[in-house]
Amino acid sequence: MNTETTDLIVIGSGPAGMAAAAEARALGMSVCVLDEQRVIGGQIYRRIEDTPEALRMILGKDYAAGSALADEFRRSGADYRPGATVWNLSGDGVVDYVADGGSRTISATNVLIATGAMERPFPIPGWTLPGVMGAGAAQIMLKGADARPSGPVVLAGCGPLLYLLAWQYLRAGVQLAGLVDTTPFSAYVAALGKIQGAVRGRKDLIKGLGLVSQVRLARVPVYSGAKSLEILGRDMAEGIRFQHKGKSREIAAGLVLLHQGVVPNTQLSWSLRARHGWDAGQLCWTPVTDEVGRLGQTAVYVAGDSRGIVGAIASGVQGRLAALAMHERSGGKVPPGRRAVLERQLARHVSLRPFLDRLYRPLDEHRIPADDVIVCRCEEVTAGDLRSYVDLGCLGPNQAKSFGRCGMGPCQGRLCGLTVTEVIAAARKAAPEEVGYYRIRPPIKPIHLGSFS
Amino acid sequence: MTTETLFSIPASAGQKMVRIEFEGETFQVPEGISVAAALLSNGRGAFRTSIVGGAPRAPYCMMGICFECLVEIDGIPARQGCMTPVRNGMIIRRQPGAPSLKALASGGRNEH
């Protein structure tokens, strides 16, 4: 059987993937874009080509700005394949994916992993109850289905996306029962140490502060410096309890939306056995790459949030820079000055990041929970279970699998991985690098055996 | 278990609707949205029960990461509700615990 070939396979059609594809096409490369979703845009620009006008107004300018990139991508002539679930990737550029119920293979000189970010797990008591979701998940409901909370809703945690969703809900006329903000006062002080970057990125900073002050002005009860979050309820979420200014408080709500930042979706780069490092600023794993995102001497590059959280605009620029590097690696010529322009854009758009990372650093107690809190939701393994495995000699996430099936459910460790590393590292008093991560193997996503017949 | 609706979708003129069935009940939902969004907007809290403890679960991430939204769709168990668009006539059921291997391999009904 002849395998289909192309110059570049892009995995993911969010900002990094769309920009890389468009840039590569402009350089004359043939490009195939695979995306598990059925529409382009990734999560940040989800449904960007088909957003009803009223919803576009609610979501705001930064969302609408995705249209220009989507148009450029469509005009580029890249071969876009929606509903394509990649389940295997090799370092020499062979990709296996399932689409329309059948598995196909395609190979390329270059592969770009542009799989974006996921919400950081928020393991607290009760977080597995129906009615508890990520704020990002609720935003996906808004973008994708125009769905809004119909009863009392609380937003809890920290980070830009949490405040953005609160602002979008206000514009949509949704009543918020409360915004429980876990950013401690000390974080504002610590973040001042990163103020240099914040001055360069002041436009973004001012925009962010504007969101927060509008939420306050709308008389939403805001509880700043909250801690010790726990969800109330037995079969469904009924509310949230937390510590605020030395007092225990409760807010009744059937829907609690949690968020404490986003982290790179590294499943594909891990599956290549690529080296990853622990980013102590963002408290997550990032693949070790060269300056343009290439993984060692492989055919595989990584751009955007799947390489380390940089945000939508910088993700697009990284995608373009990777495309330039791939073109040059094959002996192609890049227009003079193009790289310098992109590098300047990248520097500007990542300048605020260290300030944000410090300010919205999630609390230890919300990442490394108490014994009775479920860490692995699929197999219902608690933090206490993990600690008991460590007492028996368990050294890291891989061994936790054999001790108690931790990370062996259908999500394949995606949601619990970071928590498992951090819980074991804390219990062992070891560094996350020493503890490591799950060994991720293909199939990267569960697939039906029927796909191979 | 409460049947309080967590989300609602405002009616919009000209919106094409499709009919889906969940646990024997019929709903009209907007074309193109995901199964998970459709069920969350129709007040059916739990999508499945957990494999070990039998606890009620519902979508958490809505982007294909967490697998909490697994349901049985048209007889095939363990489908991701958040990644599957609704289709007219679709029959959806809760997924109690783990899907049976036999059902998964044959693509047939979940035998619980």
PDB file of N, CA and C in Angstrom, chain A residues 36-38 43 46 117-118 121-122 127-134 137-138 140-141 144-152 169 235-236 254-255 258 265 374 377-380 410-411 414-415 445-446 448, chain B residues 1-2 4-10 15 33 36-37 40-41 45-46 48 50-68 70 76-80 82-85 104-105:
ATOM      1  N   GLU A  36      -9.008  16.859  15.379  1.00  0.00           N
ATOM      2  CA  GLU A  36     -10.010  15.976  15.956  1.00  0.00           C
ATOM      3  C   GLU A  36     -11.389  16.644  15.982  1.00  0.00           C
ATOM      4  N   GLN A  37     -11.397  17.971  16.154  1.00  0.00           N
ATOM      5  CA  GLN A  37     -12.669  18.702  16.164  1.00  0.00           C
ATOM      6  C   GLN A  37     -13.218  18.775  14.744  1.00  0.00           C
ATOM      7  N   ARG A  38     -14.474  19.154  14.637  1.00  0.00           N
ATOM      8  CA  ARG A  38     -15.091  19.217  13.312  1.00  0.00           C
ATOM      9  C   ARG A  38     -15.102  20.619  12.716  1.00  0.00           C
ATOM     10  N   GLN A  43      -9.704  25.685  20.582  1.00  0.00           N
ATOM     11  CA  GLN A  43     -10.651  26.062  21.632  1.00  0.00           C
ATOM     12  C   GLN A  43     -10.837  27.570  21.697  1.00  0.00           C
ATOM     13  N   ARG A  46     -12.987  28.707  18.775  1.00  0.00           N
ATOM     14  CA  ARG A  46     -13.952  27.669  18.450  1.00  0.00           C
ATOM     15  C   ARG A  46     -15.152  28.259  17.708  1.00  0.00           C
ATOM     16  N   ALA A 117      -3.641  23.684  24.578  1.00  0.00           N
ATOM     17  CA  ALA A 117      -3.613  23.574  26.029  1.00  0.00           C
ATOM     18  C   ALA A 117      -4.854  22.866  26.537  1.00  0.00           C
ATOM     19  N   MET A 118      -4.824  22.496  27.788  1.00  0.00           N
ATOM     20  CA  MET A 118      -6.008  22.014  28.505  1.00  0.00           C
ATOM     21  C   MET A 118      -6.061  22.730  29.846  1.00  0.00           C
ATOM     22  N   PRO A 121      -5.824  20.550  36.037  1.00  0.00           N
ATOM     23  CA  PRO A 121      -6.751  19.896  36.963  1.00  0.00           C
ATOM     24  C   PRO A 121      -6.905  20.711  38.254  1.00  0.00           C
ATOM     25  N   PHE A 122      -8.076  20.604  38.861  1.00  0.00           N
ATOM     26  CA  PHE A 122      -8.388  21.391  40.067  1.00  0.00           C
ATOM     27  C   PHE A 122      -8.907  20.421  41.124  1.00  0.00           C
ATOM     28  N   TRP A 127     -14.906  17.567  43.479  1.00  0.00           N
ATOM     29  CA  TRP A 127     -14.760  18.077  42.108  1.00  0.00           C
ATOM     30  C   TRP A 127     -15.229  17.088  41.042  1.00  0.00           C
ATOM     31  N   THR A 128     -15.575  15.845  41.462  1.00  0.00           N
ATOM     32  CA  THR A 128     -16.072  14.877  40.483  1.00  0.00           C
ATOM     33  C   THR A 128     -17.601  14.925  40.357  1.00  0.00           C
ATOM     34  N   LEU A 129     -18.270  15.745  41.150  1.00  0.00           N
ATOM     35  CA  LEU A 129     -19.741  15.769  41.120  1.00  0.00           C
ATOM     36  C   LEU A 129     -20.262  16.407  39.834  1.00  0.00           C
ATOM     37  N   PRO A 130     -21.364  15.856  39.282  1.00  0.00           N
ATOM     38  CA  PRO A 130     -22.029  16.565  38.185  1.00  0.00           C
ATOM     39  C   PRO A 130     -22.385  17.985  38.639  1.00  0.00           C
ATOM     40  N   GLY A 131     -22.206  18.945  37.741  1.00  0.00           N
ATOM     41  CA  GLY A 131     -22.427  20.341  38.116  1.00  0.00           C
ATOM     42  C   GLY A 131     -21.128  21.065  38.398  1.00  0.00           C
ATOM     43  N   VAL A 132     -20.022  20.321  38.422  1.00  0.00           N
ATOM     44  CA  VAL A 132     -18.691  20.942  38.542  1.00  0.00           C
ATOM     45  C   VAL A 132     -17.988  20.764  37.201  1.00  0.00           C
ATOM     46  N   MET A 133     -17.573  21.873  36.623  1.00  0.00           N
ATOM     47  CA  MET A 133     -16.891  21.815  35.330  1.00  0.00           C
ATOM     48  C   MET A 133     -15.776  22.846  35.323  1.00  0.00           C
ATOM     49  N   GLY A 134     -14.938  22.760  34.307  1.00  0.00           N
ATOM     50  CA  GLY A 134     -13.947  23.795  34.095  1.00  0.00           C
ATOM     51  C   GLY A 134     -14.625  25.048  33.571  1.00  0.00           C
ATOM     52  N   ALA A 137     -14.493  24.785  30.028  1.00  0.00           N
ATOM     53  CA  ALA A 137     -15.525  23.897  29.501  1.00  0.00           C
ATOM     54  C   ALA A 137     -16.828  24.663  29.306  1.00  0.00           C
ATOM     55  N   ALA A 138     -17.154  25.518  30.294  1.00  0.00           N
ATOM     56  CA  ALA A 138     -18.380  26.316  30.192  1.00  0.00           C
ATOM     57  C   ALA A 138     -18.264  27.325  29.043  1.00  0.00           C
ATOM     58  N   ILE A 140     -16.608  26.753  26.332  1.00  0.00           N
ATOM     59  CA  ILE A 140     -16.825  25.944  25.132  1.00  0.00           C
ATOM     60  C   ILE A 140     -18.328  25.760  24.889  1.00  0.00           C
ATOM     61  N   MET A 141     -19.094  25.570  25.979  1.00  0.00           N
ATOM     62  CA  MET A 141     -20.557  25.489  25.866  1.00  0.00           C
ATOM     63  C   MET A 141     -21.120  26.783  25.266  1.00  0.00           C
ATOM     64  N   GLY A 144     -19.667  27.092  21.476  1.00  0.00           N
ATOM     65  CA  GLY A 144     -20.102  26.039  20.567  1.00  0.00           C
ATOM     66  C   GLY A 144     -21.603  25.868  20.473  1.00  0.00           C
ATOM     67  N   ALA A 145     -22.324  26.174  21.554  1.00  0.00           N
ATOM     68  CA  ALA A 145     -23.755  25.867  21.573  1.00  0.00           C
ATOM     69  C   ALA A 145     -24.594  27.061  22.022  1.00  0.00           C
ATOM     70  N   ASP A 146     -23.943  28.199  22.287  1.00  0.00           N
ATOM     71  CA  ASP A 146     -24.649  29.378  22.794  1.00  0.00           C
ATOM     72  C   ASP A 146     -25.340  29.055  24.128  1.00  0.00           C
ATOM     73  N   ALA A 147     -24.797  28.077  24.866  1.00  0.00           N
ATOM     74  CA  ALA A 147     -25.426  27.632  26.102  1.00  0.00           C
ATOM     75  C   ALA A 147     -24.910  28.440  27.295  1.00  0.00           C
ATOM     76  N   ARG A 148     -25.841  28.910  28.107  1.00  0.00           N
ATOM     77  CA  ARG A 148     -25.490  29.696  29.288  1.00  0.00           C
ATOM     78  C   ARG A 148     -26.062  29.019  30.534  1.00  0.00           C
ATOM     79  N   PRO A 149     -25.450  29.273  31.684  1.00  0.00           N
ATOM     80  CA  PRO A 149     -25.989  28.702  32.929  1.00  0.00           C
ATOM     81  C   PRO A 149     -27.425  29.165  33.128  1.00  0.00           C
ATOM     82  N   SER A 150     -28.285  28.243  33.552  1.00  0.00           N
ATOM     83  CA  SER A 150     -29.679  28.647  33.722  1.00  0.00           C
ATOM     84  C   SER A 150     -30.046  28.875  35.178  1.00  0.00           C
ATOM     85  N   GLY A 151     -29.169  28.469  36.097  1.00  0.00           N
ATOM     86  CA  GLY A 151     -29.437  28.700  37.506  1.00  0.00           C
ATOM     87  C   GLY A 151     -28.237  29.375  38.153  1.00  0.00           C
ATOM     88  N   PRO A 152     -28.202  29.390  39.489  1.00  0.00           N
ATOM     89  CA  PRO A 152     -27.082  30.025  40.179  1.00  0.00           C
ATOM     90  C   PRO A 152     -25.737  29.390  39.797  1.00  0.00           C
ATOM     91  N   TYR A 169     -20.119  36.349  30.626  1.00  0.00           N
ATOM     92  CA  TYR A 169     -21.421  36.017  31.207  1.00  0.00           C
ATOM     93  C   TYR A 169     -22.216  37.283  31.532  1.00  0.00           C
ATOM     94  N   ASP A 235     -24.933  13.875  45.308  1.00  0.00           N
ATOM     95  CA  ASP A 235     -25.028  13.322  43.957  1.00  0.00           C
ATOM     96  C   ASP A 235     -24.846  14.382  42.882  1.00  0.00           C
ATOM     97  N   MET A 236     -25.042  15.642  43.278  1.00  0.00           N
ATOM     98  CA  MET A 236     -24.891  16.780  42.376  1.00  0.00           C
ATOM     99  C   MET A 236     -24.255  17.912  43.179  1.00  0.00           C
ATOM    100  N   GLY A 254     -25.904  25.327  41.766  1.00  0.00           N
ATOM    101  CA  GLY A 254     -25.948  24.010  41.134  1.00  0.00           C
ATOM    102  C   GLY A 254     -24.843  23.824  40.122  1.00  0.00           C
ATOM    103  N   LEU A 255     -24.187  24.948  39.760  1.00  0.00           N
ATOM    104  CA  LEU A 255     -23.107  24.892  38.788  1.00  0.00           C
ATOM    105  C   LEU A 255     -21.900  25.631  39.348  1.00  0.00           C
ATOM    106  N   LEU A 258     -14.728  25.765  37.811  1.00  0.00           N
ATOM    107  CA  LEU A 258     -13.392  25.877  38.400  1.00  0.00           C
ATOM    108  C   LEU A 258     -12.355  26.210  37.318  1.00  0.00           C
ATOM    109  N   ASN A 265      -0.885  20.652  26.374  1.00  0.00           N
ATOM    110  CA  ASN A 265      -1.359  19.309  26.054  1.00  0.00           C
ATOM    111  C   ASN A 265      -0.177  18.559  25.430  1.00  0.00           C
ATOM    112  N   ILE A 374     -10.078  12.773  45.314  1.00  0.00           N
ATOM    113  CA  ILE A 374      -9.801  11.946  44.128  1.00  0.00           C
ATOM    114  C   ILE A 374      -8.844  12.690  43.207  1.00  0.00           C
ATOM    115  N   ARG A 377      -9.610  10.560  38.248  1.00  0.00           N
ATOM    116  CA  ARG A 377     -11.073  10.495  38.238  1.00  0.00           C
ATOM    117  C   ARG A 377     -11.567   9.198  37.621  1.00  0.00           C
ATOM    118  N   CYS A 378     -10.864   8.703  36.610  1.00  0.00           N
ATOM    119  CA  CYS A 378     -11.320   7.492  35.904  1.00  0.00           C
ATOM    120  C   CYS A 378     -11.328   6.280  36.832  1.00  0.00           C
ATOM    121  N   GLU A 379     -10.208   6.073  37.529  1.00  0.00           N
ATOM    122  CA  GLU A 379     -10.059   4.868  38.350  1.00  0.00           C
ATOM    123  C   GLU A 379     -10.257   5.170  39.833  1.00  0.00           C
ATOM    124  N   GLU A 380     -10.643   6.386  40.145  1.00  0.00           N
ATOM    125  CA  GLU A 380     -10.983   6.820  41.499  1.00  0.00           C
ATOM    126  C   GLU A 380      -9.865   6.542  42.507  1.00  0.00           C
ATOM    127  N   PRO A 410      -9.972   5.514  30.737  1.00  0.00           N
ATOM    128  CA  PRO A 410     -10.105   5.978  29.348  1.00  0.00           C
ATOM    129  C   PRO A 410      -9.377   7.293  29.045  1.00  0.00           C
ATOM    130  N   CYS A 411      -9.169   8.179  30.018  1.00  0.00           N
ATOM    131  CA  CYS A 411      -8.504   9.453  29.700  1.00  0.00           C
ATOM    132  C   CYS A 411      -6.997   9.272  29.583  1.00  0.00           C
ATOM    133  N   ARG A 414      -4.466  11.832  31.072  1.00  0.00           N
ATOM    134  CA  ARG A 414      -4.428  13.233  30.638  1.00  0.00           C
ATOM    135  C   ARG A 414      -4.766  14.196  31.773  1.00  0.00           C
ATOM    136  N   LEU A 415      -5.846  13.846  32.494  1.00  0.00           N
ATOM    137  CA  LEU A 415      -6.357  14.807  33.474  1.00  0.00           C
ATOM    138  C   LEU A 415      -5.623  14.719  34.815  1.00  0.00           C
ATOM    139  N   LYS A 445      -5.294   8.032  21.543  1.00  0.00           N
ATOM    140  CA  LYS A 445      -6.710   8.136  21.935  1.00  0.00           C
ATOM    141  C   LYS A 445      -7.322   6.746  21.807  1.00  0.00           C
ATOM    142  N   PRO A 446      -8.255   6.392  22.693  1.00  0.00           N
ATOM    143  CA  PRO A 446      -8.914   5.090  22.541  1.00  0.00           C
ATOM    144  C   PRO A 446      -9.618   5.050  21.186  1.00  0.00           C
ATOM    145  N   HIS A 448     -11.796   2.474  18.264  1.00  0.00           N
ATOM    146  CA  HIS A 448     -12.528   1.218  18.107  1.00  0.00           C
ATOM    147  C   HIS A 448     -11.752   0.272  17.194  1.00  0.00           C
TER     148      HIS A 448
ATOM    149  N   MET B   1     -32.188  11.892  42.343  1.00  0.00           N
ATOM    150  CA  MET B   1     -31.278  12.771  41.596  1.00  0.00           C
ATOM    151  C   MET B   1     -32.059  13.944  40.998  1.00  0.00           C
ATOM    152  N   THR B   2     -31.568  15.126  41.184  1.00  0.00           N
ATOM    153  CA  THR B   2     -32.276  16.304  40.676  1.00  0.00           C
ATOM    154  C   THR B   2     -32.213  16.375  39.151  1.00  0.00           C
ATOM    155  N   GLU B   4     -32.648  19.368  37.636  1.00  0.00           N
ATOM    156  CA  GLU B   4     -32.481  20.784  37.380  1.00  0.00           C
ATOM    157  C   GLU B   4     -31.596  21.000  36.136  1.00  0.00           C
ATOM    158  N   THR B   5     -32.014  21.904  35.274  1.00  0.00           N
ATOM    159  CA  THR B   5     -31.250  22.182  34.060  1.00  0.00           C
ATOM    160  C   THR B   5     -30.060  23.077  34.384  1.00  0.00           C
ATOM    161  N   LEU B   6     -28.847  22.635  34.037  1.00  0.00           N
ATOM    162  CA  LEU B   6     -27.652  23.423  34.350  1.00  0.00           C
ATOM    163  C   LEU B   6     -27.432  24.547  33.344  1.00  0.00           C
ATOM    164  N   PHE B   7     -27.740  24.260  32.074  1.00  0.00           N
ATOM    165  CA  PHE B   7     -27.541  25.252  31.014  1.00  0.00           C
ATOM    166  C   PHE B   7     -28.824  25.402  30.221  1.00  0.00           C
ATOM    167  N   SER B   8     -28.948  26.537  29.545  1.00  0.00           N
ATOM    168  CA  SER B   8     -30.047  26.679  28.599  1.00  0.00           C
ATOM    169  C   SER B   8     -29.534  27.381  27.346  1.00  0.00           C
ATOM    170  N   ILE B   9     -30.185  27.092  26.242  1.00  0.00           N
ATOM    171  CA  ILE B   9     -29.792  27.676  24.961  1.00  0.00           C
ATOM    172  C   ILE B   9     -30.944  28.546  24.483  1.00  0.00           C
ATOM    173  N   PRO B  10     -30.718  29.856  24.361  1.00  0.00           N
ATOM    174  CA  PRO B  10     -31.813  30.736  23.932  1.00  0.00           C
ATOM    175  C   PRO B  10     -32.274  30.361  22.520  1.00  0.00           C
ATOM    176  N   GLN B  15     -33.126  28.742  13.525  1.00  0.00           N
ATOM    177  CA  GLN B  15     -32.235  27.673  13.985  1.00  0.00           C
ATOM    178  C   GLN B  15     -32.825  26.308  13.632  1.00  0.00           C
ATOM    179  N   ILE B  33     -24.726  21.097  17.553  1.00  0.00           N
ATOM    180  CA  ILE B  33     -24.092  21.126  18.873  1.00  0.00           C
ATOM    181  C   ILE B  33     -23.692  19.706  19.272  1.00  0.00           C
ATOM    182  N   ALA B  36     -22.989  16.229  24.388  1.00  0.00           N
ATOM    183  CA  ALA B  36     -22.818  16.674  25.776  1.00  0.00           C
ATOM    184  C   ALA B  36     -23.523  18.004  26.011  1.00  0.00           C
ATOM    185  N   ALA B  37     -23.357  18.951  25.090  1.00  0.00           N
ATOM    186  CA  ALA B  37     -24.015  20.253  25.230  1.00  0.00           C
ATOM    187  C   ALA B  37     -25.534  20.076  25.207  1.00  0.00           C
ATOM    188  N   LEU B  40     -26.608  18.527  28.630  1.00  0.00           N
ATOM    189  CA  LEU B  40     -26.442  19.480  29.736  1.00  0.00           C
ATOM    190  C   LEU B  40     -27.495  20.590  29.678  1.00  0.00           C
ATOM    191  N   SER B  41     -28.004  20.855  28.484  1.00  0.00           N
ATOM    192  CA  SER B  41     -29.009  21.909  28.329  1.00  0.00           C
ATOM    193  C   SER B  41     -30.420  21.367  28.483  1.00  0.00           C
ATOM    194  N   GLY B  45     -28.453  15.650  34.598  1.00  0.00           N
ATOM    195  CA  GLY B  45     -27.167  15.831  35.258  1.00  0.00           C
ATOM    196  C   GLY B  45     -26.140  14.761  34.982  1.00  0.00           C
ATOM    197  N   ALA B  46     -26.376  13.524  35.445  1.00  0.00           N
ATOM    198  CA  ALA B  46     -25.353  12.490  35.329  1.00  0.00           C
ATOM    199  C   ALA B  46     -25.414  11.835  33.951  1.00  0.00           C
ATOM    200  N   ARG B  48     -23.180   9.183  33.316  1.00  0.00           N
ATOM    201  CA  ARG B  48     -22.711   7.816  33.512  1.00  0.00           C
ATOM    202  C   ARG B  48     -22.450   7.627  34.999  1.00  0.00           C
ATOM    203  N   SER B  50     -19.406   6.027  37.676  1.00  0.00           N
ATOM    204  CA  SER B  50     -17.983   5.730  37.627  1.00  0.00           C
ATOM    205  C   SER B  50     -17.744   4.229  37.720  1.00  0.00           C
ATOM    206  N   ILE B  51     -16.571   3.832  37.234  1.00  0.00           N
ATOM    207  CA  ILE B  51     -16.259   2.413  37.060  1.00  0.00           C
ATOM    208  C   ILE B  51     -16.078   1.697  38.397  1.00  0.00           C
ATOM    209  N   VAL B  52     -15.463   2.348  39.346  1.00  0.00           N
ATOM    210  CA  VAL B  52     -15.132   1.695  40.617  1.00  0.00           C
ATOM    211  C   VAL B  52     -16.249   1.890  41.652  1.00  0.00           C
ATOM    212  N   GLY B  53     -16.594   3.147  41.905  1.00  0.00           N
ATOM    213  CA  GLY B  53     -17.516   3.435  43.000  1.00  0.00           C
ATOM    214  C   GLY B  53     -18.967   3.623  42.594  1.00  0.00           C
ATOM    215  N   GLY B  54     -19.250   3.599  41.285  1.00  0.00           N
ATOM    216  CA  GLY B  54     -20.629   3.792  40.829  1.00  0.00           C
ATOM    217  C   GLY B  54     -21.173   5.185  41.099  1.00  0.00           C
ATOM    218  N   ALA B  55     -20.297   6.169  41.204  1.00  0.00           N
ATOM    219  CA  ALA B  55     -20.722   7.537  41.500  1.00  0.00           C
ATOM    220  C   ALA B  55     -21.194   8.237  40.216  1.00  0.00           C
ATOM    221  N   PRO B  56     -22.176   9.157  40.365  1.00  0.00           N
ATOM    222  CA  PRO B  56     -22.656   9.871  39.167  1.00  0.00           C
ATOM    223  C   PRO B  56     -21.576  10.803  38.609  1.00  0.00           C
ATOM    224  N   ARG B  57     -21.460  10.840  37.283  1.00  0.00           N
ATOM    225  CA  ARG B  57     -20.474  11.712  36.633  1.00  0.00           C
ATOM    226  C   ARG B  57     -21.119  12.432  35.458  1.00  0.00           C
ATOM    227  N   ALA B  58     -20.542  13.586  35.137  1.00  0.00           N
ATOM    228  CA  ALA B  58     -21.024  14.403  34.021  1.00  0.00           C
ATOM    229  C   ALA B  58     -19.821  15.113  33.407  1.00  0.00           C
ATOM    230  N   PRO B  59     -19.982  15.723  32.233  1.00  0.00           N
ATOM    231  CA  PRO B  59     -18.836  16.332  31.546  1.00  0.00           C
ATOM    232  C   PRO B  59     -18.077  17.326  32.431  1.00  0.00           C
ATOM    233  N   TYR B  60     -16.753  17.284  32.318  1.00  0.00           N
ATOM    234  CA  TYR B  60     -15.913  18.224  33.072  1.00  0.00           C
ATOM    235  C   TYR B  60     -15.165  19.172  32.137  1.00  0.00           C
ATOM    236  N   CYS B  61     -14.587  18.633  31.025  1.00  0.00           N
ATOM    237  CA  CYS B  61     -13.695  19.475  30.200  1.00  0.00           C
ATOM    238  C   CYS B  61     -14.319  19.948  28.897  1.00  0.00           C
ATOM    239  N   MET B  62     -15.242  19.215  28.340  1.00  0.00           N
ATOM    240  CA  MET B  62     -15.936  19.541  27.086  1.00  0.00           C
ATOM    241  C   MET B  62     -15.018  19.636  25.867  1.00  0.00           C
ATOM    242  N   MET B  63     -13.787  19.088  25.992  1.00  0.00           N
ATOM    243  CA  MET B  63     -12.878  19.178  24.840  1.00  0.00           C
ATOM    244  C   MET B  63     -12.111  17.885  24.593  1.00  0.00           C
ATOM    245  N   GLY B  64     -12.688  16.775  25.019  1.00  0.00           N
ATOM    246  CA  GLY B  64     -12.104  15.493  24.657  1.00  0.00           C
ATOM    247  C   GLY B  64     -10.982  15.007  25.543  1.00  0.00           C
ATOM    248  N   ILE B  65     -10.736  15.667  26.674  1.00  0.00           N
ATOM    249  CA  ILE B  65      -9.626  15.317  27.556  1.00  0.00           C
ATOM    250  C   ILE B  65     -10.054  14.326  28.651  1.00  0.00           C
ATOM    251  N   CYS B  66     -11.191  14.617  29.298  1.00  0.00           N
ATOM    252  CA  CYS B  66     -11.464  13.959  30.589  1.00  0.00           C
ATOM    253  C   CYS B  66     -12.254  12.648  30.493  1.00  0.00           C
ATOM    254  N   PHE B  67     -12.974  12.429  29.412  1.00  0.00           N
ATOM    255  CA  PHE B  67     -13.761  11.205  29.217  1.00  0.00           C
ATOM    256  C   PHE B  67     -14.846  11.014  30.274  1.00  0.00           C
ATOM    257  N   GLU B  68     -15.267  12.092  30.926  1.00  0.00           N
ATOM    258  CA  GLU B  68     -16.368  11.999  31.896  1.00  0.00           C
ATOM    259  C   GLU B  68     -17.717  11.966  31.191  1.00  0.00           C
ATOM    260  N   LEU B  70     -18.710  10.096  28.742  1.00  0.00           N
ATOM    261  CA  LEU B  70     -18.962   8.872  27.983  1.00  0.00           C
ATOM    262  C   LEU B  70     -20.416   8.436  28.097  1.00  0.00           C
ATOM    263  N   ILE B  76     -23.589   1.952  20.546  1.00  0.00           N
ATOM    264  CA  ILE B  76     -22.141   1.813  20.730  1.00  0.00           C
ATOM    265  C   ILE B  76     -21.741   2.473  22.053  1.00  0.00           C
ATOM    266  N   PRO B  77     -21.151   1.685  22.972  1.00  0.00           N
ATOM    267  CA  PRO B  77     -20.815   2.258  24.288  1.00  0.00           C
ATOM    268  C   PRO B  77     -19.561   3.121  24.227  1.00  0.00           C
ATOM    269  N   ALA B  78     -19.329   3.856  25.324  1.00  0.00           N
ATOM    270  CA  ALA B  78     -18.080   4.609  25.542  1.00  0.00           C
ATOM    271  C   ALA B  78     -17.793   5.624  24.443  1.00  0.00           C
ATOM    272  N   ARG B  79     -18.824   6.330  23.986  1.00  0.00           N
ATOM    273  CA  ARG B  79     -18.597   7.405  23.020  1.00  0.00           C
ATOM    274  C   ARG B  79     -18.443   8.714  23.776  1.00  0.00           C
ATOM    275  N   GLN B  80     -17.536   9.576  23.288  1.00  0.00           N
ATOM    276  CA  GLN B  80     -17.338  10.874  23.934  1.00  0.00           C
ATOM    277  C   GLN B  80     -18.452  11.840  23.511  1.00  0.00           C
ATOM    278  N   CYS B  82     -18.909  14.890  24.211  1.00  0.00           N
ATOM    279  CA  CYS B  82     -18.478  16.254  23.878  1.00  0.00           C
ATOM    280  C   CYS B  82     -17.865  16.337  22.485  1.00  0.00           C
ATOM    281  N   MET B  83     -17.474  15.185  21.920  1.00  0.00           N
ATOM    282  CA  MET B  83     -16.829  15.181  20.611  1.00  0.00           C
ATOM    283  C   MET B  83     -17.769  14.719  19.501  1.00  0.00           C
ATOM    284  N   THR B  84     -18.996  14.380  19.875  1.00  0.00           N
ATOM    285  CA  THR B  84     -19.940  13.819  18.906  1.00  0.00           C
ATOM    286  C   THR B  84     -21.082  14.797  18.657  1.00  0.00           C
ATOM    287  N   PRO B  85     -21.251  15.274  17.422  1.00  0.00           N
ATOM    288  CA  PRO B  85     -22.371  16.174  17.151  1.00  0.00           C
ATOM    289  C   PRO B  85     -23.695  15.427  17.163  1.00  0.00           C
ATOM    290  N   LEU B 104     -17.938  -3.464  23.164  1.00  0.00           N
ATOM    291  CA  LEU B 104     -16.949  -2.579  22.546  1.00  0.00           C
ATOM    292  C   LEU B 104     -16.401  -3.203  21.266  1.00  0.00           C
ATOM    293  N   ALA B 105     -16.076  -4.498  21.332  1.00  0.00           N
ATOM    294  CA  ALA B 105     -15.448  -5.154  20.195  1.00  0.00           C
ATOM    295  C   ALA B 105     -16.422  -5.274  19.028  1.00  0.00           C
TER     296      ALA B 105
END
